[in-house]
XYZ file of C-alpha atoms in Angstrom:
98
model
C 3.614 106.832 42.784
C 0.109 106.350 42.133
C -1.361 102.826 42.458
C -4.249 101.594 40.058
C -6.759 98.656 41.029
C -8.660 96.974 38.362
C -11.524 95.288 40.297
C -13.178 93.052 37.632
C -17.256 91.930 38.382
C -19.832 89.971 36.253
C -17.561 88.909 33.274
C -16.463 85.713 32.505
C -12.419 84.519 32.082
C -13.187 84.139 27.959
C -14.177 87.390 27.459
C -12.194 89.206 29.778
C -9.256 87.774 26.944
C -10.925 88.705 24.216
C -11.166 92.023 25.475
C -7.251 91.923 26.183
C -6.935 90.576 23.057
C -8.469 93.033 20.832
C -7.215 96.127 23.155
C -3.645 94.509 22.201
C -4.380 94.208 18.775
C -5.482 97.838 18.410
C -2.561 99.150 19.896
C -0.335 96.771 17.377
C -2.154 97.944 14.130
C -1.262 101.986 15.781
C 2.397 100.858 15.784
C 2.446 99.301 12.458
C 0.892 102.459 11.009
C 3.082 104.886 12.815
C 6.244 103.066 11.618
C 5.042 102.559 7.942
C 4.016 105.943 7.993
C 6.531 108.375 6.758
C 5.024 111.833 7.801
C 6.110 110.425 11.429
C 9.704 110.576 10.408
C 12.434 110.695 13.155
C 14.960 113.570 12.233
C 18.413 113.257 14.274
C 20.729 116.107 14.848
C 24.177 115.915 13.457
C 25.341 115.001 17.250
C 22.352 112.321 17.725
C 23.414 110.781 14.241
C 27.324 110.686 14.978
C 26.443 109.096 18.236
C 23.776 106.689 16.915
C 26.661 105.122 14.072
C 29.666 105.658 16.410
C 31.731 108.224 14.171
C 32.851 111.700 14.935
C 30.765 114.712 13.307
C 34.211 115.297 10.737
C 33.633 111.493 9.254
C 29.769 112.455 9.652
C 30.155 115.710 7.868
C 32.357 113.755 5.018
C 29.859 110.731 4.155
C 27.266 113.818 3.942
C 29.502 115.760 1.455
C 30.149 112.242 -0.325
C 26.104 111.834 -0.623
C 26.639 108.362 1.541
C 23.902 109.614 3.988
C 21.714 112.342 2.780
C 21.485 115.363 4.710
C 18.565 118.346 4.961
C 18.760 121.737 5.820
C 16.567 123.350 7.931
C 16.973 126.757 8.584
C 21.375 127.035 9.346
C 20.693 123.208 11.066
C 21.223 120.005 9.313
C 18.880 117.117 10.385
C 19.411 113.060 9.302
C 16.158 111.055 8.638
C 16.755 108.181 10.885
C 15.045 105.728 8.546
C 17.580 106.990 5.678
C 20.679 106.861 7.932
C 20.199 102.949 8.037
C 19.222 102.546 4.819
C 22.473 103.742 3.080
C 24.504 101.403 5.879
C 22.307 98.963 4.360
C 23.558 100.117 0.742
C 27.166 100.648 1.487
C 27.143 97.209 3.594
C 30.502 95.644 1.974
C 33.583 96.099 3.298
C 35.413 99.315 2.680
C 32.950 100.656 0.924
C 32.921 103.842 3.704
């Protein structure tokens, strides 16, 4: 475990903030663009997705045959866009509509 010290001289308690503030800020506006961004899309495995909305990979595999969550191929592997995989819950949000 490596230990960091920050040893602070010659600034005042205002802009030592504003510095915090700004560094914060920057890192924020990163996030927001990395999550509106949709080249930086999360693919799940069939396993990851079956695990992530608490089915089994048969009920997985039939929603994806039924077009209720879309599926891609890859190669012989099938990947879930994370982001799509909660929008069709969102969709299909009624009772017994699954």
């Amino acid at each position: 475990m490596v230990k960091e010290i920050l040893q602070l001289e010659s600034t005042n308690a205002n802009d030592f903030k504003n510095e915090i503030v700004k560094d914060i800020t920057l890192a924020l506006k990163g996030y927001a663009t990395n999550l509106q961004n949709p080249d930086n899309e999360t693919l799940l495995t069939r396993e990851e997705t079956a695990k992530l909305l608490s089915v089994s990979l048969v009920t997985l595999w039939d929603w994806t045959k039924k077009d209720i969550i879309p599926a891609y191929r890859i190669g012989n592997k099938v990947r879930y866009k994370k982001s799509e995989v909660f929008k069709s819950l969102n969709q299909k949000n009624q009772f017994g509509q699954l």
